[in-house]
Short mmCIF file of C-alpha atoms and ligand atoms in Angstrom, two decimals:
data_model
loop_
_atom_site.label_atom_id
_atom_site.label_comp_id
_atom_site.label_asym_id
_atom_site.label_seq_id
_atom_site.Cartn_x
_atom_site.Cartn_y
_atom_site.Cartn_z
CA UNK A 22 40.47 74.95 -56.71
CA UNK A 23 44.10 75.37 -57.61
CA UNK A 24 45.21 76.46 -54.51
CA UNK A 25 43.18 73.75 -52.35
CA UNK A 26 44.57 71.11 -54.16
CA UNK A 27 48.06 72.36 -53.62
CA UNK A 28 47.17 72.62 -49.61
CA UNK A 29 45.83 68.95 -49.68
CA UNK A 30 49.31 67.75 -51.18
CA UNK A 31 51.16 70.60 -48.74
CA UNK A 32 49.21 68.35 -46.00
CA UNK A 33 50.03 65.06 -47.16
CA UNK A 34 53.88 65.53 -47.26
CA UNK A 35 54.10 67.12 -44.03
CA UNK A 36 51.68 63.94 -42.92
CA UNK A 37 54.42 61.80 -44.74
CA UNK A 38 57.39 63.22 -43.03
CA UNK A 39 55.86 63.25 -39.40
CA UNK A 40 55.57 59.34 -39.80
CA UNK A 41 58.72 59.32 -41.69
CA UNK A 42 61.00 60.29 -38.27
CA UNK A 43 57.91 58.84 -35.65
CA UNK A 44 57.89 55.05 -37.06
CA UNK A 45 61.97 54.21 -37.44
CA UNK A 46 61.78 55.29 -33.24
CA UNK A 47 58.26 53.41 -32.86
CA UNK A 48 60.01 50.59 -33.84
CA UNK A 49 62.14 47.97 -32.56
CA UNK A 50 65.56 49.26 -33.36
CA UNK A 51 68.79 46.68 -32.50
CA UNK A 52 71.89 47.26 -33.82
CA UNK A 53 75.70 45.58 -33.54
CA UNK A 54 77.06 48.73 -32.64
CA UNK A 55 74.69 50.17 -30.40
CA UNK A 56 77.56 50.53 -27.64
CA UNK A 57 80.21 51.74 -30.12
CA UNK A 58 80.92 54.85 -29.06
CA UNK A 59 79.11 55.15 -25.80
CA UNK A 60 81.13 52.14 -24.23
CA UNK A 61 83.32 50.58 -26.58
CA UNK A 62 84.69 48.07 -24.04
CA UNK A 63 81.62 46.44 -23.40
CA UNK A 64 82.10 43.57 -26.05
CA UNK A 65 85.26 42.83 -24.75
CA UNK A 66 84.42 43.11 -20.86
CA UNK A 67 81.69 40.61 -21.32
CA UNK A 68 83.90 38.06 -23.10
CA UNK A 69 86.74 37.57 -20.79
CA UNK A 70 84.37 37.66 -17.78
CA UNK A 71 82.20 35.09 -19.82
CA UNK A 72 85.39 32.83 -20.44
CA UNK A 73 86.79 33.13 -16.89
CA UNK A 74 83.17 32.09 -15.68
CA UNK A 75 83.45 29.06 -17.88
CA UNK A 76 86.72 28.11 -17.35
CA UNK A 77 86.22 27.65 -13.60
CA UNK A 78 83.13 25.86 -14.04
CA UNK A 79 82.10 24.47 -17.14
CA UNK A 80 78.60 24.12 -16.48
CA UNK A 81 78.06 27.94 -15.52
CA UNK A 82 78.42 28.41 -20.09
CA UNK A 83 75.24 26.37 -20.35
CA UNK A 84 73.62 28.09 -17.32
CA UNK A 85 74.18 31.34 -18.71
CA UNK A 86 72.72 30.62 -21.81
CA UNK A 87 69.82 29.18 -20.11
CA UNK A 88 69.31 32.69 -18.41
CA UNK A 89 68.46 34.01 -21.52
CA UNK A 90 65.88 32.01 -22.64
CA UNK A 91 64.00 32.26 -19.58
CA UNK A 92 64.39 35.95 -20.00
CA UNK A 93 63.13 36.20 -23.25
CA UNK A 94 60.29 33.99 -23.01
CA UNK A 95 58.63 36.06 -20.15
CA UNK A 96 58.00 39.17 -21.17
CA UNK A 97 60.42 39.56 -24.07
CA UNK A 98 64.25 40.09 -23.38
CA UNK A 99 64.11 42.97 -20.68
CA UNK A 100 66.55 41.35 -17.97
CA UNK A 101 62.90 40.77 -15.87
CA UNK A 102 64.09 37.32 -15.08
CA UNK A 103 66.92 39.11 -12.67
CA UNK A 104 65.00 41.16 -10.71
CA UNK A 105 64.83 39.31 -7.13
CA UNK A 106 61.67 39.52 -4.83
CA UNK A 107 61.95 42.40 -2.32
CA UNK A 108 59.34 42.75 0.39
CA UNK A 109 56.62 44.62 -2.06
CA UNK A 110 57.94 43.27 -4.93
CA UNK A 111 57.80 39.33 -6.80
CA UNK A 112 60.07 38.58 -9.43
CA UNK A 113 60.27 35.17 -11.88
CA UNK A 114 62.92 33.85 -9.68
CA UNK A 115 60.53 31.94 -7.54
CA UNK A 116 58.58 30.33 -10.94
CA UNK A 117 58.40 26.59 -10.69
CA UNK A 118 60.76 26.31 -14.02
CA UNK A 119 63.28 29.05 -12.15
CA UNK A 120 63.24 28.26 -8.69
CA UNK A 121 66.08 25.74 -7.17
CA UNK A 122 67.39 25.89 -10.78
CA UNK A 123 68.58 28.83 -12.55
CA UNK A 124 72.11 29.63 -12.11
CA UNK A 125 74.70 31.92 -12.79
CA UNK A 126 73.57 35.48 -11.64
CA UNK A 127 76.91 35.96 -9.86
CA UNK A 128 78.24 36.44 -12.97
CA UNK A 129 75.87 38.80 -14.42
CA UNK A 130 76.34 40.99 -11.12
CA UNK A 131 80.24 41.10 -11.77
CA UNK A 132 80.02 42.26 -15.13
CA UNK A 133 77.34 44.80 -14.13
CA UNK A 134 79.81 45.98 -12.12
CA UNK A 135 82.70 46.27 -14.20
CA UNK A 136 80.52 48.10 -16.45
CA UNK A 137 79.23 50.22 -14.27
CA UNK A 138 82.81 51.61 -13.51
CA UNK A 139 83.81 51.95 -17.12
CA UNK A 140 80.41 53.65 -18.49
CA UNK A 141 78.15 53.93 -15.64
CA UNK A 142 74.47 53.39 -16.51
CA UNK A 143 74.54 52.75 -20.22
CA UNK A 144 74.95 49.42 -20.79
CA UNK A 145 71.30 47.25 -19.94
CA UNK A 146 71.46 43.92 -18.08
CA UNK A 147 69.33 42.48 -20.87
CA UNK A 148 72.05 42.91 -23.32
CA UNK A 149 74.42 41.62 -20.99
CA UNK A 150 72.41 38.44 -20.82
CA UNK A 151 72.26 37.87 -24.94
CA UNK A 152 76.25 39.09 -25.29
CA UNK A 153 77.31 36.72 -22.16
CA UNK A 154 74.87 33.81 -23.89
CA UNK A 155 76.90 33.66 -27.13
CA UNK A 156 80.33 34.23 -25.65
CA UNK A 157 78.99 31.04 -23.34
CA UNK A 158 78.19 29.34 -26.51
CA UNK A 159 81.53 30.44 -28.03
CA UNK A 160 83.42 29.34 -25.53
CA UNK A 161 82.20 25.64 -25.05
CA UNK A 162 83.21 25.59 -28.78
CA UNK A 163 79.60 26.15 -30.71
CA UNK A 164 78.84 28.89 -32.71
CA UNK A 165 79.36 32.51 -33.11
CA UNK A 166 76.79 35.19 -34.55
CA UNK A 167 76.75 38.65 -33.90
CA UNK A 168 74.25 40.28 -31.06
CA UNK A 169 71.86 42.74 -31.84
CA UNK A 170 72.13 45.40 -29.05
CA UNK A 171 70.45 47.89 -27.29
CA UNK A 172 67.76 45.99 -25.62
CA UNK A 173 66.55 48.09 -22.31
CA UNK A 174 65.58 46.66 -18.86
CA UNK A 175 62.44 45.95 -17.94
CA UNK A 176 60.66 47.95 -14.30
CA UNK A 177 58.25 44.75 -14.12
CA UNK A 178 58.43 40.97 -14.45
CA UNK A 179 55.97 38.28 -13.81
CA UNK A 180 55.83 35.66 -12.18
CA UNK A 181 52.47 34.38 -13.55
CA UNK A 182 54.04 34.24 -17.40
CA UNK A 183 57.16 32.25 -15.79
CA UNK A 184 54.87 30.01 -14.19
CA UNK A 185 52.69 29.60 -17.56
CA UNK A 186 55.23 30.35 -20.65
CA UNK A 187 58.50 28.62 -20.23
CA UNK A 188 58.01 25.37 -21.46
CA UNK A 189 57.99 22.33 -18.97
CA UNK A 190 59.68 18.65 -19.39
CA UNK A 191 56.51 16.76 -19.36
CA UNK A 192 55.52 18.55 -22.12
CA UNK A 193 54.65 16.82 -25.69
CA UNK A 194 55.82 17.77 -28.73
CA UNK A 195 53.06 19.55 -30.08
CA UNK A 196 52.70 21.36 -26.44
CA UNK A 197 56.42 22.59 -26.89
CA UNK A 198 55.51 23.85 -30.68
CA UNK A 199 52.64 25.46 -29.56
CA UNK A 200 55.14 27.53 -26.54
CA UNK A 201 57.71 28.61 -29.01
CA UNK A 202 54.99 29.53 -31.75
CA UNK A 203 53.32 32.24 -29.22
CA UNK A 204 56.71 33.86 -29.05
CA UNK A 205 57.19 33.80 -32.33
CA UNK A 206 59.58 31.35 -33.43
CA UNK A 207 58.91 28.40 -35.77
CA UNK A 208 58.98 24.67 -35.38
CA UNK A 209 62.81 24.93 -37.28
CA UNK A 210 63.38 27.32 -34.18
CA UNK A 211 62.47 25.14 -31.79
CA UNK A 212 64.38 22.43 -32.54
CA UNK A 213 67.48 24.20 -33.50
CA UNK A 214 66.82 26.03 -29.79
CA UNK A 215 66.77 22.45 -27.98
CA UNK A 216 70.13 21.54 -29.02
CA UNK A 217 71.31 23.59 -26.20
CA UNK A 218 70.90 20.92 -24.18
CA UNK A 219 74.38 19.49 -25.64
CA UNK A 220 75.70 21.18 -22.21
CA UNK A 221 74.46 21.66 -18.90
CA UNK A 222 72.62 19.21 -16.41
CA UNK A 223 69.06 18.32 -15.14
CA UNK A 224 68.01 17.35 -11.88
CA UNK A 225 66.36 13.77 -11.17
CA UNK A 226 62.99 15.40 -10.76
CA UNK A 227 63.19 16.29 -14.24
CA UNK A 228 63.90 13.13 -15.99
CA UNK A 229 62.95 10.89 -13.00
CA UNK A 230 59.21 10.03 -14.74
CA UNK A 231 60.78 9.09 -18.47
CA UNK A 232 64.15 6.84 -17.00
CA UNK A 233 61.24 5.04 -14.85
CA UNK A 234 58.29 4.32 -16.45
CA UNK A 235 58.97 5.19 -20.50
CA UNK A 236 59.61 2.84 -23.43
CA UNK A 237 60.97 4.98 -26.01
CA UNK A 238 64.31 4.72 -24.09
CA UNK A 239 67.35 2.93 -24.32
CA UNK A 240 67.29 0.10 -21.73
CA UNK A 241 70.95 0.71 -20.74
CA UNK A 242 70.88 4.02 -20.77
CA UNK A 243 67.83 3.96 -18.34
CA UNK A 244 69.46 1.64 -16.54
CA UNK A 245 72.64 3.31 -15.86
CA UNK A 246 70.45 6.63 -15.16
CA UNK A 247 68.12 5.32 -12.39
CA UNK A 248 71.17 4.24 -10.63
CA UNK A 249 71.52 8.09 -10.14
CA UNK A 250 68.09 9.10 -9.60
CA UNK A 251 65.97 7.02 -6.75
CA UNK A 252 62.54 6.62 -7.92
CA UNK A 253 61.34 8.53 -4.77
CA UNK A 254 62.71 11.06 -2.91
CA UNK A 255 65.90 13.34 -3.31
CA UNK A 256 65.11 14.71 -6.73
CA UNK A 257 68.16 17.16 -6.89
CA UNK A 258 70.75 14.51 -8.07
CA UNK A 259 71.97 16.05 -11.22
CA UNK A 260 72.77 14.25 -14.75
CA UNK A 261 74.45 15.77 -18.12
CA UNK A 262 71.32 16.78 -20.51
CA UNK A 263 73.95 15.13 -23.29
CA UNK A 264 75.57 11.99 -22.13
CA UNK A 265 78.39 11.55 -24.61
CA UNK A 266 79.81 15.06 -24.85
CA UNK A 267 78.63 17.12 -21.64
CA UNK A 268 80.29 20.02 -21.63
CA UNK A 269 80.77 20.72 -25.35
CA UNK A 270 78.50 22.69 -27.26
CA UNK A 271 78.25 20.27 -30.53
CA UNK A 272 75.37 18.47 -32.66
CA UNK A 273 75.68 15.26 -29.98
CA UNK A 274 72.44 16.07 -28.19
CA UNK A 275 70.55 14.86 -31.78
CA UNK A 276 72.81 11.52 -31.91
CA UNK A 277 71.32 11.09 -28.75
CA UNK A 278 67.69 11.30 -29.59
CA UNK A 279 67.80 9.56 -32.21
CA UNK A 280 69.86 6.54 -30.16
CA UNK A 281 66.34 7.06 -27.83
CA UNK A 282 69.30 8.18 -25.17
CA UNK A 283 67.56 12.02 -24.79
CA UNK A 284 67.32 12.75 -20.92
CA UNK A 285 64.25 14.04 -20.59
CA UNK A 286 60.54 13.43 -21.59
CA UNK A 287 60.79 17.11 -23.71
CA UNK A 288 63.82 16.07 -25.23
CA UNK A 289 62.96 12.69 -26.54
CA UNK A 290 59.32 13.90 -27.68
CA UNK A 291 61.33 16.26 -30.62
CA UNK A 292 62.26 12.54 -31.83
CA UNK A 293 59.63 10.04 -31.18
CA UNK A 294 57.75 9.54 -34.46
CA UNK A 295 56.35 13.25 -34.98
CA UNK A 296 56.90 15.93 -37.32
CA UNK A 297 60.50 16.99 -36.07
CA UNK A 298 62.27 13.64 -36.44
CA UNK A 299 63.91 14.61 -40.44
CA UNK A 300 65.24 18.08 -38.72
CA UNK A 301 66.43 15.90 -35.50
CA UNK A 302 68.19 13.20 -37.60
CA UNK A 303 69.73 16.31 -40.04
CA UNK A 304 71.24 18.06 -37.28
CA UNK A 305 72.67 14.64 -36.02
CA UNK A 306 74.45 14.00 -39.38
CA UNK A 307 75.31 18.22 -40.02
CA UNK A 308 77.23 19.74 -37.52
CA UNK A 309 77.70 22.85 -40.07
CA UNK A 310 73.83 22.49 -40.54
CA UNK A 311 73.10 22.60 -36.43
CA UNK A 312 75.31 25.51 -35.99
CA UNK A 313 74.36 27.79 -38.64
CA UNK A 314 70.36 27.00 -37.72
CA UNK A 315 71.32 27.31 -33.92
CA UNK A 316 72.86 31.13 -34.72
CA UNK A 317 69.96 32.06 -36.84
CA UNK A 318 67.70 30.86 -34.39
CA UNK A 319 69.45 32.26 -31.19
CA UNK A 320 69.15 35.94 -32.96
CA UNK A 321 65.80 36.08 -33.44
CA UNK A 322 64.67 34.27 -29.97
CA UNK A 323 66.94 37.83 -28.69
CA UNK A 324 64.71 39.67 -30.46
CA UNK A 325 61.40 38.48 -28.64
CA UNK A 326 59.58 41.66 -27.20
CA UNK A 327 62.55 43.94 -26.40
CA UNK A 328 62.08 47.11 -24.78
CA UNK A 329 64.12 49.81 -27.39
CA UNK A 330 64.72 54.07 -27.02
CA UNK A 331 63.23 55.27 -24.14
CA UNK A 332 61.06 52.24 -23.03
CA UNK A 333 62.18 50.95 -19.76
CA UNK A 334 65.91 51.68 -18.20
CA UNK A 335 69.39 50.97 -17.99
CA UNK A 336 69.21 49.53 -14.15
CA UNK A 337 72.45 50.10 -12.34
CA UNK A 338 72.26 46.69 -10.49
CA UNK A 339 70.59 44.21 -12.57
CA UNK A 340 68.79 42.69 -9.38
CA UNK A 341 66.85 45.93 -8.74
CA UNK A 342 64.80 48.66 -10.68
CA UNK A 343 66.68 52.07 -10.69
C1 LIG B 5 62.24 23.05 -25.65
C2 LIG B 5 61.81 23.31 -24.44
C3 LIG B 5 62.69 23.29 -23.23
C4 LIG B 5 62.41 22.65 -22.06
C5 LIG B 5 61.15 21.86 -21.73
C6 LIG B 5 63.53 22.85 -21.20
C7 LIG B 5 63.61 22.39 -19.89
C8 LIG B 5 64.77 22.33 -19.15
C9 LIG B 5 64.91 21.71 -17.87
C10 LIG B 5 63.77 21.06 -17.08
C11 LIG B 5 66.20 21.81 -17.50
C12 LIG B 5 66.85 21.26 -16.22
C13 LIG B 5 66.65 22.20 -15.06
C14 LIG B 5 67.03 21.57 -13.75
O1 LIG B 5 66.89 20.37 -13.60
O2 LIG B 5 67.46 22.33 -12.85
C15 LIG B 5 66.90 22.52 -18.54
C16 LIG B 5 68.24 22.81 -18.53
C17 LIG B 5 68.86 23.57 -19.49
N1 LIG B 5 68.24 24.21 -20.53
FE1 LIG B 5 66.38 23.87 -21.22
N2 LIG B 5 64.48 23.58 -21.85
C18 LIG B 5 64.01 23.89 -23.09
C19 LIG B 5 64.63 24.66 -24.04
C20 LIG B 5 65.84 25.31 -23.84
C21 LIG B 5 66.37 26.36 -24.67
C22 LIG B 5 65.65 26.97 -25.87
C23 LIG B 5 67.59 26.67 -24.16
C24 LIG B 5 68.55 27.73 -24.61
C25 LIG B 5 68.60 28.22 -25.84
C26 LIG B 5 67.82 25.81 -23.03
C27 LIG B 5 68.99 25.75 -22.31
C28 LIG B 5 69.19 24.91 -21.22
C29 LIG B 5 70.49 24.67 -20.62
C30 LIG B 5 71.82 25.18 -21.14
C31 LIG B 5 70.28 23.85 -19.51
C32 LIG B 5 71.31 23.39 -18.47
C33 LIG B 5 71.47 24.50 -17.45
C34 LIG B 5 72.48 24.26 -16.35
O3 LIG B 5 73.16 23.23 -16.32
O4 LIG B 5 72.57 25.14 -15.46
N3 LIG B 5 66.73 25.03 -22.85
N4 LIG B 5 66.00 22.83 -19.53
C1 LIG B 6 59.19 49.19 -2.35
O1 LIG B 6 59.82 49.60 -1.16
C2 LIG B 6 61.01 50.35 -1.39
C3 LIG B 6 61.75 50.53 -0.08
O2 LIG B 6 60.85 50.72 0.98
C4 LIG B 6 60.64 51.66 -2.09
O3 LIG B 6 61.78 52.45 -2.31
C5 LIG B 6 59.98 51.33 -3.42
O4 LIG B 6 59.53 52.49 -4.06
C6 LIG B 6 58.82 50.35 -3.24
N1 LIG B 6 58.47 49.87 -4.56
C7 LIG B 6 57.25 49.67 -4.96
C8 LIG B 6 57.08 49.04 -6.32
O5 LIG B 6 56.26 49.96 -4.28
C1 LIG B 7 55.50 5.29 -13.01
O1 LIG B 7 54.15 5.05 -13.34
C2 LIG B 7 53.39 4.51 -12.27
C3 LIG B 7 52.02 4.14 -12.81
O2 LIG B 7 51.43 5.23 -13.46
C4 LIG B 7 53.34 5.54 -11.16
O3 LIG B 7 52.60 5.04 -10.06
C5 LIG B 7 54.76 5.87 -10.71
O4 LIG B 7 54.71 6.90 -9.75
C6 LIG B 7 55.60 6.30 -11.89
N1 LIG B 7 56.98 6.40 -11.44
C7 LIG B 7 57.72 7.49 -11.62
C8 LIG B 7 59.09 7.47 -11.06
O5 LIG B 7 57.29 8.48 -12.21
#
């Protein structure tokens, strides 16, 4: 009786300790330092490519930060938004919210490369895209939080999820909750997640509907908007996504909703008499507030279905599986 009681306990601590070292690896483990020792330059590599990028070209901060976002909302941040389409292969690239649009993979591919000559295969073009997306927001003078790391690359992608989960710019405001909420991130998210539109441009085709036929709009604003953007035709003319300060990453983008001056349909609906107007007229009067919620918010939207310890690869070129 003794004994078999002593075996039952004998089981259930050799029961505990298997799931003691099986569920830390089971887990989604990210970590600051996760390139410490293997390649200790990578922090550094990324940021002065990421401010060189910017330098030349303003715009290519916001783009890169863009890149991001539709990598992490298809699939989870695995890079899968970089693959390209090969002959028996289709990537996201060709997604109605990517295609004609996305920019800045030529600066992904040189930083893969640099770090392919300094520590060949270790660090993953999906951690590349979240360090290069706060060093973008850095250096157009926003915020700085530190990057969990160790995200791995993805062998798939799809284009179907592209197609249905990135959000779209005729959406509504409850349509645009209801995209962020199946990833995981709250209403407070996605607001704080919009303001990236303080940098970076949209093409007619994307605002074209709201600066034509909507009300909640500033008249001169429209106005001076449609002389830009024909009513038919051309739809690639492009237009800063925040008209006062376009290429600096601050809290102007609320200002402008709440002046009914936000460039597209999506934008304005996040102030336009719903829930999300207090947060949108907070952020407007709180820089500190925008920043700090921006940070918290970009951190966990990094965390969305990563791919962690053996799951996936390292790809040597981020355009291609290994
Ligand atoms: C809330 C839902 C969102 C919608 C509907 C949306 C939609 C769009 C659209 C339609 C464009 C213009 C694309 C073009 O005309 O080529 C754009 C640009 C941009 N978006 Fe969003 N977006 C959203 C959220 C986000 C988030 C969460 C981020 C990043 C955290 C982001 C970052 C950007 C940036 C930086 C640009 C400018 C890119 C450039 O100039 O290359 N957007 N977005
Ligand atoms: C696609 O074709 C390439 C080159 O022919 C081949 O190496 C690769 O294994 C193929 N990939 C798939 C997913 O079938
Ligand atoms: C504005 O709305 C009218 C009526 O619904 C529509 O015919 C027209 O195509 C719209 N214009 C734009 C630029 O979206």
């Amino acid at each position: 009786m003794a004994a078999e009681y002593s075996g039952h306990r004998c089981r259930h601590f050799l029961l505990f300790l298997a799931l003691a070292t099986i569920l830390p690896a089971s887990r989604a483990q990210l970590s600051p330092t996760f390139y410490g020792s293997s390649c200790p330059a990578a922090l550094l590599t990324i940021r002065t490519a990421v401010r060189a990028a910017v330098a030349l070209d303003a715009r290519t901060g916001g783009s890169l930060l863009r890149l991001h976002f539709h990598d992490c909302f298809v699939q989870g941040c695995d890079a899968s938004v970089l693959l390209d389409d090969t002959g028996n292969f289709t990537g996201e690239k060709g997604a109605g919210p990517n295609a004609g649009s996305l920019r800045g993979f030529g600066v992904i591919d040189t930083i893969k490369a640099l770090l392919e000559v300094l520590c060949p295969r270790t660090v993953s073009c999906a951690d590349i895209l979240a360090v290069a997306a706060r060093d973008s927001v850095v250096a157009l003078g926003g915020p700085s939080w530190t990057v969990q790391l160790g995200r791995r690359d993805s062998t798939t992608a799809s284009l179907s999820t592209a197609n249905t989960d990135l959000p779209s710019p005729a959406s509504s405001l409850s349509t645009l909750l209801a995209a962020f909420a199946r990833k995981g991130l709250s209403s407070t998210d996605m607001v704080a997640l919009s303001g990236a539109h303080t940098v970076g441009q949209a093409q007619c085709q994307n605002f074209r509907a709201r600066i034509y036929n909507e009300t909640n709009i500033d008249p001169s604003f429209a106005a001076s908007r449609r002389a830009g953007c024909p009513a038919t035709g051309g739809g690639g003319a492009l237009a800063p996504l925040d008209a006062s300060t376009p290429n600096a990453f601050d809290n102007a983008y609320y200002g402008g909703l709440v002046a009914q001056r936000g460039l597209m349909h999506s934008d304005q609906q996040l102030f336009s008499g719903g829930s999300t107007d207090g947060q949108v007229r907070s952020y407007a009067a709180s820089p500190a507030q925008f920043r700090s919620d921006f940070a918290a918010a970009m951190v966990r939207m990094g965390g969305i279905g990563v791919l962690t310890g053996s799951s996936g690869q390292v790809r040597r070129n981020c355009r291609r599986m290994n």
